[in-house]
PDB file of C-alpha atoms in Angstrom:
ATOM      1  CA  MET M  16     110.654  58.757 -24.127  1.00  0.00           C
ATOM      2  CA  THR M  17     112.703  58.570 -27.301  1.00  0.00           C
ATOM      3  CA  LEU M  18     116.091  56.892 -27.653  1.00  0.00           C
ATOM      4  CA  ALA M  19     117.635  60.298 -28.361  1.00  0.00           C
ATOM      5  CA  SER M  20     116.303  61.659 -25.050  1.00  0.00           C
ATOM      6  CA  LYS M  21     117.548  58.593 -23.178  1.00  0.00           C
ATOM      7  CA  ILE M  22     121.033  59.187 -24.564  1.00  0.00           C
ATOM      8  CA  THR M  23     120.826  62.798 -23.424  1.00  0.00           C
ATOM      9  CA  LEU M  24     119.902  61.581 -19.935  1.00  0.00           C
ATOM     10  CA  ILE M  25     122.987  59.351 -20.002  1.00  0.00           C
ATOM     11  CA  ARG M  26     125.050  62.518 -20.580  1.00  0.00           C
ATOM     12  CA  VAL M  27     123.508  64.002 -17.437  1.00  0.00           C
ATOM     13  CA  ALA M  28     124.267  60.792 -15.520  1.00  0.00           C
ATOM     14  CA  PHE M  29     127.963  61.067 -16.486  1.00  0.00           C
ATOM     15  CA  ILE M  30     128.308  64.417 -14.696  1.00  0.00           C
ATOM     16  CA  PRO M  31     128.702  63.148 -11.088  1.00  0.00           C
ATOM     17  CA  ALA M  32     131.334  60.609 -12.174  1.00  0.00           C
ATOM     18  CA  PHE M  33     133.143  63.302 -14.124  1.00  0.00           C
ATOM     19  CA  MET M  34     133.090  65.678 -11.154  1.00  0.00           C
ATOM     20  CA  ALA M  35     134.396  62.991  -8.795  1.00  0.00           C
ATOM     21  CA  LEU M  36     137.279  62.156 -11.134  1.00  0.00           C
ATOM     22  CA  MET M  37     138.110  65.836 -11.612  1.00  0.00           C
ATOM     23  CA  TYR M  38     138.143  66.318  -7.855  1.00  0.00           C
ATOM     24  CA  LEU M  39     140.459  63.339  -7.409  1.00  0.00           C
ATOM     25  CA  SER M  40     142.821  64.767 -10.042  1.00  0.00           C
ATOM     26  CA  GLY M  41     143.311  67.955  -8.065  1.00  0.00           C
ATOM     27  CA  GLY M  42     143.836  69.751 -11.369  1.00  0.00           C
ATOM     28  CA  GLN M  43     147.122  67.965 -11.941  1.00  0.00           C
ATOM     29  CA  PRO M  44     148.211  65.726 -14.823  1.00  0.00           C
ATOM     30  CA  GLY M  45     147.918  62.026 -14.178  1.00  0.00           C
ATOM     31  CA  LEU M  46     145.562  59.087 -14.147  1.00  0.00           C
ATOM     32  CA  TRP M  47     142.581  60.872 -12.572  1.00  0.00           C
ATOM     33  CA  MET M  48     142.746  63.759 -15.035  1.00  0.00           C
ATOM     34  CA  TRP M  49     143.011  61.344 -17.962  1.00  0.00           C
ATOM     35  CA  LEU M  50     139.992  59.423 -16.658  1.00  0.00           C
ATOM     36  CA  SER M  51     138.149  62.735 -16.253  1.00  0.00           C
ATOM     37  CA  LEU M  52     138.987  63.585 -19.841  1.00  0.00           C
ATOM     38  CA  ALA M  53     137.771  60.186 -21.058  1.00  0.00           C
ATOM     39  CA  VAL M  54     134.437  60.538 -19.261  1.00  0.00           C
ATOM     40  CA  PHE M  55     134.069  64.116 -20.532  1.00  0.00           C
ATOM     41  CA  ILE M  56     134.774  63.047 -24.124  1.00  0.00           C
ATOM     42  CA  VAL M  57     132.291  60.162 -23.981  1.00  0.00           C
ATOM     43  CA  ALA M  58     129.661  62.443 -22.439  1.00  0.00           C
ATOM     44  CA  SER M  59     130.352  65.125 -25.049  1.00  0.00           C
ATOM     45  CA  LEU M  60     130.058  62.614 -27.893  1.00  0.00           C
ATOM     46  CA  THR M  61     126.579  61.701 -26.709  1.00  0.00           C
ATOM     47  CA  ASP M  62     125.600  65.251 -27.712  1.00  0.00           C
ATOM     48  CA  TYR M  63     126.437  64.416 -31.320  1.00  0.00           C
ATOM     49  CA  VAL M  64     124.906  60.925 -31.142  1.00  0.00           C
ATOM     50  CA  ASP M  65     121.574  61.998 -29.664  1.00  0.00           C
ATOM     51  CA  GLY M  66     121.263  64.756 -32.258  1.00  0.00           C
ATOM     52  CA  GLN M  67     121.940  62.372 -35.124  1.00  0.00           C
ATOM     53  CA  ILE M  68     119.434  59.834 -33.811  1.00  0.00           C
ATOM     54  CA  ALA M  69     116.798  62.501 -33.223  1.00  0.00           C
ATOM     55  CA  ARG M  70     117.083  63.830 -36.778  1.00  0.00           C
ATOM     56  CA  ARG M  71     117.567  60.540 -38.647  1.00  0.00           C
ATOM     57  CA  CYS M  72     114.926  58.590 -36.735  1.00  0.00           C
ATOM     58  CA  ASN M  73     112.427  61.445 -36.581  1.00  0.00           C
ATOM     59  CA  GLN M  74     112.713  61.641 -32.785  1.00  0.00           C
ATOM     60  CA  VAL M  75     112.979  65.420 -32.499  1.00  0.00           C
ATOM     61  CA  SER M  76     110.788  66.403 -29.559  1.00  0.00           C
ATOM     62  CA  ASP M  77     110.129  69.465 -27.448  1.00  0.00           C
ATOM     63  CA  PHE M  78     111.499  67.538 -24.464  1.00  0.00           C
ATOM     64  CA  GLY M  79     114.705  66.822 -26.379  1.00  0.00           C
ATOM     65  CA  LYS M  80     115.000  70.440 -27.521  1.00  0.00           C
ATOM     66  CA  PHE M  81     114.836  71.453 -23.875  1.00  0.00           C
ATOM     67  CA  LEU M  82     116.919  68.648 -22.335  1.00  0.00           C
ATOM     68  CA  ASP M  83     119.797  68.551 -24.830  1.00  0.00           C
ATOM     69  CA  PRO M  84     121.070  72.101 -24.266  1.00  0.00           C
ATOM     70  CA  LEU M  85     120.477  71.729 -20.519  1.00  0.00           C
ATOM     71  CA  ALA M  86     122.656  68.595 -20.433  1.00  0.00           C
ATOM     72  CA  ASP M  87     125.376  70.458 -22.361  1.00  0.00           C
ATOM     73  CA  LYS M  88     125.231  73.336 -19.893  1.00  0.00           C
ATOM     74  CA  LEU M  89     125.459  71.073 -16.873  1.00  0.00           C
ATOM     75  CA  LEU M  90     128.429  69.149 -18.261  1.00  0.00           C
ATOM     76  CA  THR M  91     130.437  72.156 -19.380  1.00  0.00           C
ATOM     77  CA  ILE M  92     129.672  74.231 -16.294  1.00  0.00           C
ATOM     78  CA  ALA M  93     130.736  71.310 -14.089  1.00  0.00           C
ATOM     79  CA  ALA M  94     134.154  71.392 -15.768  1.00  0.00           C
ATOM     80  CA  MET M  95     134.379  75.180 -15.636  1.00  0.00           C
ATOM     81  CA  VAL M  96     133.587  75.219 -11.915  1.00  0.00           C
ATOM     82  CA  MET M  97     136.492  72.851 -11.268  1.00  0.00           C
ATOM     83  CA  PHE M  98     138.836  74.930 -13.432  1.00  0.00           C
ATOM     84  CA  CYS M  99     137.696  78.064 -11.620  1.00  0.00           C
ATOM     85  CA  GLN M 100     138.414  76.391  -8.277  1.00  0.00           C
ATOM     86  CA  TRP M 101     141.937  75.578  -9.464  1.00  0.00           C
ATOM     87  CA  GLY M 102     142.587  79.101 -10.776  1.00  0.00           C
ATOM     88  CA  MET M 103     142.590  78.014 -14.422  1.00  0.00           C
ATOM     89  CA  MET M 104     139.449  80.009 -15.224  1.00  0.00           C
ATOM     90  CA  PRO M 105     138.708  83.409 -13.754  1.00  0.00           C
ATOM     91  CA  ALA M 106     135.457  83.716 -11.821  1.00  0.00           C
ATOM     92  CA  TRP M 107     134.324  86.610 -14.019  1.00  0.00           C
ATOM     93  CA  ALA M 108     134.527  84.362 -17.120  1.00  0.00           C
ATOM     94  CA  LEU M 109     132.467  81.689 -15.374  1.00  0.00           C
ATOM     95  CA  MET M 110     129.972  84.373 -14.370  1.00  0.00           C
ATOM     96  CA  ILE M 111     129.608  85.485 -17.999  1.00  0.00           C
ATOM     97  CA  VAL M 112     128.891  81.896 -18.989  1.00  0.00           C
ATOM     98  CA  LEU M 113     126.372  81.418 -16.165  1.00  0.00           C
ATOM     99  CA  THR M 114     124.639  84.720 -16.940  1.00  0.00           C
ATOM    100  CA  ARG M 115     124.266  83.795 -20.603  1.00  0.00           C
ATOM    101  CA  GLU M 116     122.961  80.337 -19.741  1.00  0.00           C
ATOM    102  CA  PHE M 117     120.380  81.633 -17.253  1.00  0.00           C
ATOM    103  CA  ALA M 118     119.312  84.411 -19.640  1.00  0.00           C
ATOM    104  CA  VAL M 119     118.853  82.063 -22.612  1.00  0.00           C
ATOM    105  CA  THR M 120     117.058  79.513 -20.422  1.00  0.00           C
ATOM    106  CA  GLY M 121     114.779  82.287 -19.182  1.00  0.00           C
ATOM    107  CA  LEU M 122     114.112  83.361 -22.756  1.00  0.00           C
ATOM    108  CA  ARG M 123     113.255  79.778 -23.653  1.00  0.00           C
ATOM    109  CA  LEU M 124     110.842  79.530 -20.715  1.00  0.00           C
ATOM    110  CA  VAL M 125     109.080  82.737 -21.745  1.00  0.00           C
ATOM    111  CA  ALA M 126     108.856  81.416 -25.308  1.00  0.00           C
ATOM    112  CA  VAL M 127     107.403  78.085 -24.136  1.00  0.00           C
ATOM    113  CA  GLY M 128     104.743  80.005 -22.241  1.00  0.00           C
ATOM    114  CA  LYS M 129     103.788  81.561 -25.557  1.00  0.00           C
ATOM    115  CA  GLY M 130     103.720  78.222 -27.373  1.00  0.00           C
ATOM    116  CA  LYS M 131     107.119  78.559 -29.048  1.00  0.00           C
ATOM    117  CA  VAL M 132     110.127  76.286 -28.541  1.00  0.00           C
ATOM    118  CA  ILE M 133     113.526  77.843 -29.178  1.00  0.00           C
ATOM    119  CA  ALA M 134     115.867  75.131 -30.365  1.00  0.00           C
ATOM    120  CA  ALA M 135     119.638  75.475 -30.221  1.00  0.00           C
ATOM    121  CA  GLY M 136     120.883  77.823 -32.910  1.00  0.00           C
ATOM    122  CA  TRP M 137     124.030  77.490 -34.983  1.00  0.00           C
ATOM    123  CA  SER M 138     126.048  79.908 -32.850  1.00  0.00           C
ATOM    124  CA  GLY M 139     124.970  78.019 -29.716  1.00  0.00           C
ATOM    125  CA  LYS M 140     126.209  74.791 -31.251  1.00  0.00           C
ATOM    126  CA  VAL M 141     129.528  76.419 -32.151  1.00  0.00           C
ATOM    127  CA  LYS M 142     129.770  77.741 -28.580  1.00  0.00           C
ATOM    128  CA  THR M 143     129.070  74.306 -27.148  1.00  0.00           C
ATOM    129  CA  ALA M 144     131.519  72.525 -29.460  1.00  0.00           C
ATOM    130  CA  SER M 145     134.332  75.036 -28.971  1.00  0.00           C
ATOM    131  CA  THR M 146     133.752  75.024 -25.212  1.00  0.00           C
ATOM    132  CA  MET M 147     133.857  71.219 -25.053  1.00  0.00           C
ATOM    133  CA  ILE M 148     137.001  71.067 -27.194  1.00  0.00           C
ATOM    134  CA  GLY M 149     138.653  73.798 -25.147  1.00  0.00           C
ATOM    135  CA  LEU M 150     137.821  72.098 -21.861  1.00  0.00           C
ATOM    136  CA  CYS M 151     139.229  68.835 -23.227  1.00  0.00           C
ATOM    137  CA  ALA M 152     142.447  70.666 -24.116  1.00  0.00           C
ATOM    138  CA  LEU M 153     142.680  72.023 -20.557  1.00  0.00           C
ATOM    139  CA  MET M 154     142.196  68.523 -19.146  1.00  0.00           C
ATOM    140  CA  ALA M 155     144.814  67.098 -21.503  1.00  0.00           C
ATOM    141  CA  PHE M 156     147.353  69.852 -20.733  1.00  0.00           C
ATOM    142  CA  PRO M 157     146.412  71.312 -17.338  1.00  0.00           C
ATOM    143  CA  THR M 158     149.835  72.799 -16.679  1.00  0.00           C
ATOM    144  CA  VAL M 159     150.093  74.821 -19.929  1.00  0.00           C
ATOM    145  CA  ILE M 160     149.310  78.312 -18.645  1.00  0.00           C
ATOM    146  CA  TRP M 161     148.862  80.068 -22.002  1.00  0.00           C
ATOM    147  CA  LEU M 162     146.360  77.412 -23.089  1.00  0.00           C
ATOM    148  CA  ALA M 163     143.998  78.423 -20.286  1.00  0.00           C
ATOM    149  CA  THR M 164     144.079  82.023 -21.555  1.00  0.00           C
ATOM    150  CA  VAL M 165     143.246  80.945 -25.108  1.00  0.00           C
ATOM    151  CA  VAL M 166     140.470  78.577 -24.015  1.00  0.00           C
ATOM    152  CA  ASN M 167     138.929  81.136 -21.662  1.00  0.00           C
ATOM    153  CA  THR M 168     138.987  83.784 -24.407  1.00  0.00           C
ATOM    154  CA  VAL M 169     137.268  81.474 -26.902  1.00  0.00           C
ATOM    155  CA  ILE M 170     134.666  80.423 -24.325  1.00  0.00           C
ATOM    156  CA  VAL M 171     133.830  84.010 -23.366  1.00  0.00           C
ATOM    157  CA  LEU M 172     133.673  85.287 -26.961  1.00  0.00           C
ATOM    158  CA  THR M 173     131.487  82.444 -28.274  1.00  0.00           C
ATOM    159  CA  THR M 174     129.287  82.641 -25.174  1.00  0.00           C
ATOM    160  CA  VAL M 175     128.641  86.376 -25.554  1.00  0.00           C
ATOM    161  CA  TYR M 176     128.120  86.149 -29.313  1.00  0.00           C
ATOM    162  CA  SER M 177     125.638  83.282 -29.127  1.00  0.00           C
ATOM    163  CA  GLY M 178     123.768  84.878 -26.221  1.00  0.00           C
ATOM    164  CA  VAL M 179     123.340  88.147 -28.083  1.00  0.00           C
ATOM    165  CA  GLU M 180     122.237  86.259 -31.203  1.00  0.00           C
ATOM    166  CA  TYR M 181     119.575  84.295 -29.275  1.00  0.00           C
ATOM    167  CA  PHE M 182     118.090  87.505 -27.934  1.00  0.00           C
ATOM    168  CA  ILE M 183     118.181  89.323 -31.270  1.00  0.00           C
ATOM    169  CA  GLN M 184     116.483  86.418 -33.065  1.00  0.00           C
ATOM    170  CA  ASN M 185     113.862  85.888 -30.353  1.00  0.00           C
ATOM    171  CA  TRP M 186     113.350  89.402 -29.025  1.00  0.00           C
ATOM    172  CA  ASN M 187     109.634  89.259 -29.900  1.00  0.00           C
ATOM    173  CA  CYS M 188     109.126  86.498 -27.309  1.00  0.00           C
ATOM    174  CA  LEU M 189     109.762  88.972 -24.513  1.00  0.00           C
ATOM    175  CA  TRP M 190     106.852  91.236 -25.360  1.00  0.00           C
ATOM    176  CA  ASP M 191     103.232  90.468 -24.556  1.00  0.00           C
ATOM    177  CA  LYS M 192     101.024  89.860 -27.565  1.00  0.00           C
TER     178      LYS M 192
END
């Protein structure tokens, strides 16, 4: 296993600690929310670090192409579930995110069965980055109501756009050849 993949696994390992801290915060400002934010930021930064290492050290692998976006999904969805529980994210917005993630993962699995690996595209990276930044903003300012509306709008729009783009670019994977 490459160093880049190990770093990605560290991101996955941060998720239970993040969830526990979020739960302890109760969605309110204070120490637990700040600790949640710190863990989320560190975990999010590993996304950048593992990508840099993979490219610079020639450690790009099919396992990494699969694991990296999965780790991102798990981390961001963990935060969104907590925000949904606290009424800061509507359930329909979370459902759009989950639908896109399952659909793209399904597309990737079909592609793998045909010998093709679909790596994260540019719009998917923008979606991930804007989602992570938006979730950090919600953790930093959990009582600012209008901020939740802005963050949810950005998350939904980038999620839908990137999902549609993945399917348009990889539509041929769905048909038997």
